[in-house]
mmCIF file of C-alpha atoms in Angstrom:
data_model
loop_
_atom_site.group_PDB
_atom_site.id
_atom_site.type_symbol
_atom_site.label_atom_id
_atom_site.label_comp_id
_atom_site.label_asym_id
_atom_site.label_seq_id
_atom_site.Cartn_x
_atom_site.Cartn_y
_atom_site.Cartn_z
ATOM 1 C CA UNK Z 135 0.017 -2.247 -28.672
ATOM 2 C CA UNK Z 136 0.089 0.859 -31.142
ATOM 3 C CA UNK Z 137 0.461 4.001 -29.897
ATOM 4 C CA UNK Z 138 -0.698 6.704 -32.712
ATOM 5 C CA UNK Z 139 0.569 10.502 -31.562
ATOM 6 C CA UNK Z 140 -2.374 12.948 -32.861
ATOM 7 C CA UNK Z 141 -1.184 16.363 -31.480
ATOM 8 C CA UNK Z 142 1.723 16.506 -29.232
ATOM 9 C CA UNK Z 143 1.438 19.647 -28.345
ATOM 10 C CA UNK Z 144 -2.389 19.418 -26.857
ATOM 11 C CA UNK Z 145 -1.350 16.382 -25.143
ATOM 12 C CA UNK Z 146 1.769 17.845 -23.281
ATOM 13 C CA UNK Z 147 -0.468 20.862 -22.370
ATOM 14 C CA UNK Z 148 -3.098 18.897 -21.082
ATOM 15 C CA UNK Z 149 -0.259 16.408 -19.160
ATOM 16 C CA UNK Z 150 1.288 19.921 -17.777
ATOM 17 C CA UNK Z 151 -2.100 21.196 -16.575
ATOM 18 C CA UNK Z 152 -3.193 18.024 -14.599
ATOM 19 C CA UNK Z 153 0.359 17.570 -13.009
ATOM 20 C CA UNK Z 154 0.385 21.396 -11.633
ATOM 21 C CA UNK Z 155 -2.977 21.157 -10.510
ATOM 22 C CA UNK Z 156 -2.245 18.214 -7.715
ATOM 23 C CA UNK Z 157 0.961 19.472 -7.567
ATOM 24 C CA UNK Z 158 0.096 22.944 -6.647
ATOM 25 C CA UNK Z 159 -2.724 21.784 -4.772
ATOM 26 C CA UNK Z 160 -1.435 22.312 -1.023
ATOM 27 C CA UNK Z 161 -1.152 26.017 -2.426
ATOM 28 C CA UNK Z 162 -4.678 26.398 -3.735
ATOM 29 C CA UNK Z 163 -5.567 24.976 -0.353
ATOM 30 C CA UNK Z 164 -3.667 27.462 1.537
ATOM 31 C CA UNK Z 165 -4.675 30.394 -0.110
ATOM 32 C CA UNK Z 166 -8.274 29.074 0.478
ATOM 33 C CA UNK Z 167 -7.533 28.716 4.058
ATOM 34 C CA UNK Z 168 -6.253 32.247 4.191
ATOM 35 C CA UNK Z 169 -9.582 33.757 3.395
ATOM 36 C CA UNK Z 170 -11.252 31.854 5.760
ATOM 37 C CA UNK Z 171 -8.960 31.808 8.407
ATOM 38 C CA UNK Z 172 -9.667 35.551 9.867
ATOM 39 C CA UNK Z 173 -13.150 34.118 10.773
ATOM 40 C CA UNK Z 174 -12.252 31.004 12.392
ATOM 41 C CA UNK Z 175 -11.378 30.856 16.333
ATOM 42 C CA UNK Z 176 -7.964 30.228 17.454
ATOM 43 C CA UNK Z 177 -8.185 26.779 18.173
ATOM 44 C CA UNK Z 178 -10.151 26.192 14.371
ATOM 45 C CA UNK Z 179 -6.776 28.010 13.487
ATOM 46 C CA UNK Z 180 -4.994 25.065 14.514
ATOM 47 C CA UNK Z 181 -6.711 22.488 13.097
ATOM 48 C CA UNK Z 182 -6.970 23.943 9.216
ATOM 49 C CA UNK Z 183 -3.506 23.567 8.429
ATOM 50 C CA UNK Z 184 -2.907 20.131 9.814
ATOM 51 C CA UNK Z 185 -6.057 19.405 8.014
ATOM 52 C CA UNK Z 186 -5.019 21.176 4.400
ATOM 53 C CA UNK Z 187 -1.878 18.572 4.927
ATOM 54 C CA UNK Z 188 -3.955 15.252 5.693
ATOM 55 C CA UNK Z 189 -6.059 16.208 2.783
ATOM 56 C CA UNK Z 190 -3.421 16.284 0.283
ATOM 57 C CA UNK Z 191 -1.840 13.541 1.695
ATOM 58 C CA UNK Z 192 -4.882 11.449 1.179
ATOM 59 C CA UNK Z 193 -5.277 12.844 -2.564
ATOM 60 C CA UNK Z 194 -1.492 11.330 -3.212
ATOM 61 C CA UNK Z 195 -2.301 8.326 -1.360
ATOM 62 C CA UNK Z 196 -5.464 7.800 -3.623
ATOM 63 C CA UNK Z 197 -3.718 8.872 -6.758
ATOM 64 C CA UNK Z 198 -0.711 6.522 -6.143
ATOM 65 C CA UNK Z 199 -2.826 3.743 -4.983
ATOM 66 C CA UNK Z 200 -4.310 3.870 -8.246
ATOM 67 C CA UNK Z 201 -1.291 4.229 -10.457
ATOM 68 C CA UNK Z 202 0.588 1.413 -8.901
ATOM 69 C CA UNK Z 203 -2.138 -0.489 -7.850
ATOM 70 C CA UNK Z 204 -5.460 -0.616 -9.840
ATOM 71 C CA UNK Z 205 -4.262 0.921 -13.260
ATOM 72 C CA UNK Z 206 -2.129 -1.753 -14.472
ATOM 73 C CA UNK Z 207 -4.774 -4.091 -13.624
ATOM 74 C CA UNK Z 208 -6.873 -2.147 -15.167
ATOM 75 C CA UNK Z 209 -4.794 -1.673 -18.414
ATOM 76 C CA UNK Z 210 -4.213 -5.737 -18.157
ATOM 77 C CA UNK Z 211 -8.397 -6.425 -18.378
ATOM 78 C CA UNK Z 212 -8.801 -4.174 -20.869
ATOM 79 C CA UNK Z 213 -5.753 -5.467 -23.107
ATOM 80 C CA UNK Z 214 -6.719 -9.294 -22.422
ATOM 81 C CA UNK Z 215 -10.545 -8.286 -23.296
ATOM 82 C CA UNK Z 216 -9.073 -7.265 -26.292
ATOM 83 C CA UNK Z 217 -7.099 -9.989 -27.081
ATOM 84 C CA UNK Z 218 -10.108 -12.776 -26.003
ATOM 85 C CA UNK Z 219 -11.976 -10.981 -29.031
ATOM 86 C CA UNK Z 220 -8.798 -10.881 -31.715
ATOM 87 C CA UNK Z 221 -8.851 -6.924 -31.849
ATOM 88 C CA UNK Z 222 -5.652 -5.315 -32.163
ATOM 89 C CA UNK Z 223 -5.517 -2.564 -29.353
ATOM 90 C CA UNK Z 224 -4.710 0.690 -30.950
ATOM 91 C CA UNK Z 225 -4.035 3.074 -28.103
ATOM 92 C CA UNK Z 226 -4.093 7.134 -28.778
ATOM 93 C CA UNK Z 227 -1.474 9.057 -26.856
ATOM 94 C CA UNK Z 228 -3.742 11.570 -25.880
ATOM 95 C CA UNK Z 229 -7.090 9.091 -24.889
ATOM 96 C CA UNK Z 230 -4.597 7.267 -22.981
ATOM 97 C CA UNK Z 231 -3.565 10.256 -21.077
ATOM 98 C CA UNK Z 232 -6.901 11.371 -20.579
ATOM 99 C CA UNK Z 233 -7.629 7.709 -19.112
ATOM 100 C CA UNK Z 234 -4.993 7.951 -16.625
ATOM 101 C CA UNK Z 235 -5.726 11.145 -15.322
ATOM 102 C CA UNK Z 236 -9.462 11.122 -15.055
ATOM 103 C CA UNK Z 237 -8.882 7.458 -12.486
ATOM 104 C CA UNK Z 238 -6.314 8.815 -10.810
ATOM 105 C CA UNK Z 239 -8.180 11.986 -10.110
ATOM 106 C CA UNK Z 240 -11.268 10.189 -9.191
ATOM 107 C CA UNK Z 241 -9.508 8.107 -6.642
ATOM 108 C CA UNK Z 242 -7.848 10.919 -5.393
ATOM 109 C CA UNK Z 243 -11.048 12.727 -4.211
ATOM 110 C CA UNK Z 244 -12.483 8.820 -3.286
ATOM 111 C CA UNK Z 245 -9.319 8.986 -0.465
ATOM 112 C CA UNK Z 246 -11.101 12.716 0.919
ATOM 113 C CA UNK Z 247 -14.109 10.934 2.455
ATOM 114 C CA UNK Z 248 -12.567 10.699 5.748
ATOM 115 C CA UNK Z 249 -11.950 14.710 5.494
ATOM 116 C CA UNK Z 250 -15.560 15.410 4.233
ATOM 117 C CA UNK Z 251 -17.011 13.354 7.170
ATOM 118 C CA UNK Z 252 -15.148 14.766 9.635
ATOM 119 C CA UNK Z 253 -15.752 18.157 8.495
ATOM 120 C CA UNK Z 254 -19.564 17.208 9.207
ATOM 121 C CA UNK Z 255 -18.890 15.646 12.181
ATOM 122 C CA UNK Z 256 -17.087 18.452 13.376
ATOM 123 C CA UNK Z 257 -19.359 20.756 12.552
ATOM 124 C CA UNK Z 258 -22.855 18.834 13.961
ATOM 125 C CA UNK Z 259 -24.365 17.803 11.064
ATOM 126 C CA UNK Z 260 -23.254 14.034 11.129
ATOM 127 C CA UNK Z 261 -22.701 12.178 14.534
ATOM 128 C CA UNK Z 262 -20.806 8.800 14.815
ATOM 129 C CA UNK Z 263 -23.543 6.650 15.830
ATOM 130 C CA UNK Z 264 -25.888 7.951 13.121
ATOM 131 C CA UNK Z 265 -22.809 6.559 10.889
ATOM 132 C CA UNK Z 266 -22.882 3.391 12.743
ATOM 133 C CA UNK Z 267 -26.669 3.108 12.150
ATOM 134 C CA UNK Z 268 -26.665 3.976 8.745
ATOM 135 C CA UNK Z 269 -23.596 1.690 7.707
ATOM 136 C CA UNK Z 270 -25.603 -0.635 5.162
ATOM 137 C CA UNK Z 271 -27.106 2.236 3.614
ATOM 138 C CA UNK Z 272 -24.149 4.202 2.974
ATOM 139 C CA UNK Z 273 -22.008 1.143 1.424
ATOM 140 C CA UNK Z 274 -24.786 0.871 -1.289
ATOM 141 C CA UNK Z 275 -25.030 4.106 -1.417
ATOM 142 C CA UNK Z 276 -20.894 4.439 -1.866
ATOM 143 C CA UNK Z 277 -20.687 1.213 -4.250
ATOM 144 C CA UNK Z 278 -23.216 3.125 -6.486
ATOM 145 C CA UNK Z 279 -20.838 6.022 -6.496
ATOM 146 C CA UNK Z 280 -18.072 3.877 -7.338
ATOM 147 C CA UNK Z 281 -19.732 2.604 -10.337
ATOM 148 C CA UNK Z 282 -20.462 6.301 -11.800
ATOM 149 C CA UNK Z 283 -17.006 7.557 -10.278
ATOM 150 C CA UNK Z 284 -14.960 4.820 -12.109
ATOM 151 C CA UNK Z 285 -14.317 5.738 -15.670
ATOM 152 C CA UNK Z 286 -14.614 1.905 -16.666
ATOM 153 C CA UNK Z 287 -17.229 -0.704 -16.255
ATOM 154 C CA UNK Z 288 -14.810 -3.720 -15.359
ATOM 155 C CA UNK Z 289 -15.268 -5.057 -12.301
ATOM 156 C CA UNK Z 290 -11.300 -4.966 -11.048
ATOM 157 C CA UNK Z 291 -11.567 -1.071 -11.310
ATOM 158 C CA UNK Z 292 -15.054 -1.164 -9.567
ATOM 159 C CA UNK Z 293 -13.677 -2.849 -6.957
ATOM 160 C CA UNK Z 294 -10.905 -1.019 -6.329
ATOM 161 C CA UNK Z 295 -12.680 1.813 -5.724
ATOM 162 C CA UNK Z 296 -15.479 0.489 -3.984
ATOM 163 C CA UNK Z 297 -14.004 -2.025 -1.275
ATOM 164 C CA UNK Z 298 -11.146 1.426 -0.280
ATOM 165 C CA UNK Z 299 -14.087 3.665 0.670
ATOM 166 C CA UNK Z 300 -16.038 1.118 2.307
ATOM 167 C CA UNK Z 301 -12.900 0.734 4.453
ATOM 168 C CA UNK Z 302 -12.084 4.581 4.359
ATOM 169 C CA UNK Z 303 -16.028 5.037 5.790
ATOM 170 C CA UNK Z 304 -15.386 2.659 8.753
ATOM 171 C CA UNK Z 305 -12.495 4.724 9.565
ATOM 172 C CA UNK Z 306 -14.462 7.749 9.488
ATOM 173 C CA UNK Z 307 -17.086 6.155 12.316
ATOM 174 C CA UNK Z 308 -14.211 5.666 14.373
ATOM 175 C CA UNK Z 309 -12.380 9.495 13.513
ATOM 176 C CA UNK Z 310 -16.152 10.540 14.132
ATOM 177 C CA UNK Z 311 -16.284 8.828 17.711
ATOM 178 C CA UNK Z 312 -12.867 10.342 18.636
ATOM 179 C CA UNK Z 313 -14.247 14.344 17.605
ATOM 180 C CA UNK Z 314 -17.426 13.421 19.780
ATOM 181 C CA UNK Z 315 -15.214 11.838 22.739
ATOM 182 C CA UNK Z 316 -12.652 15.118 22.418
ATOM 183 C CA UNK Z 317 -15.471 17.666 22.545
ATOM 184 C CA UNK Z 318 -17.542 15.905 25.273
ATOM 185 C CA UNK Z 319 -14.247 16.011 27.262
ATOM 186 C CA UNK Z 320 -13.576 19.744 26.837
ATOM 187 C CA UNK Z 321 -17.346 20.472 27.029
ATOM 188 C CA UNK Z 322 -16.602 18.565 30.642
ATOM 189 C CA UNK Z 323 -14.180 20.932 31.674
ATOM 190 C CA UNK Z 324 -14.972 23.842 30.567
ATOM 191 C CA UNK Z 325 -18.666 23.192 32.786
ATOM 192 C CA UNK Z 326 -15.893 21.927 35.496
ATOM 193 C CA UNK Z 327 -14.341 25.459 35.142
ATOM 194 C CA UNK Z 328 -17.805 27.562 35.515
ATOM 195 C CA UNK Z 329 -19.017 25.674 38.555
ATOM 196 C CA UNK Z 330 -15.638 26.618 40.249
#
């Protein structure tokens, strides 16, 4: 493995600006939530900032899922592909970086699906049992994504994406079925309240 520096100073600009946007990302999600707080009711209120919080912590969970996980796997195929062929891998600092961060980022906003559905859920558009119904179409539909999401063709890193959001969506049909059962309940009592 040879590791040829080009331009360090690009590369540690580039490395700083990808690190304080996910790190600064609750932030930029707060300040977001302030202008659109004033026209959301009190009890929407309540739910943006818990939601702001799962959000990022479903972008780290992605991102470290992929750094620990998938990326040295991902390194390994790549390096033994390599190898199998009797090419010397010649790595460039700054491609490398650019590698990491673009997986990393894409399985970071992979991990949002369950916040994206719920959001739709929430607000009518989606409904749990038209989830349920449309399960087969949305796994091809979601493997396709991870093929054009992934920034490699191997398999491993398809995978890795593919088989997490499959799981992530079957969580979502369940998160879905728990907004429906909530609001039918306080639909139920606020009727309750009006007949009294």
């Amino acid at each position: 493995q040879v590791l040829s520096v080009t331009d360090p100073l690009i590369i540690i600009m580039e490395v700083s600006f990808y690190a304080g946007i996910v790190l600064t990302l609750p932030i930029l999600l707060l300040f977001l939530a302030q202008f659109v707080l004033p026209a959301l009711s009190q009890h929407e209120k309540k739910i943006v900032l818990p939601g702001i919080a799962v959000s990022f912590g479903l972008f780290l969970i992605g991102v470290l899922f992929c750094y620990f996980g998938v990326l040295p796997q991902t390194l390994r195929f790549f390096f033994g592909f390599a190898t199998n062929l009797h090419w010397t891998p010649i790595w460039q600092v700054r491609e490398y970086f650019a590698f990491v961060t673009q997986i990393t980022v894409a399985f970071g906003l992979a991990f949002e699906l369950p916040i994206v559905v719920l959001l739709l859920v929430y607000l009518r558009i989606l409904t749990s049992s038209f989830l349920r119904r449309t399960r087969s179409f949305a796994i091809v539909i979601i493997l396709c994504l991870a093929v054009v999401i992934a920034p490699t063709p191997d398999v491993v890193t398809f995978l890795s994406l593919g088989i997490p959001m499959c799981l992530l969506y079957e969580v979502c049909i369940w998160l879905g079925w728990l907004v429906e059962r909530n609001r039918l309940k306080k639909e139920e009592k606020e009727r309750l309240q009006q007949d009294k």
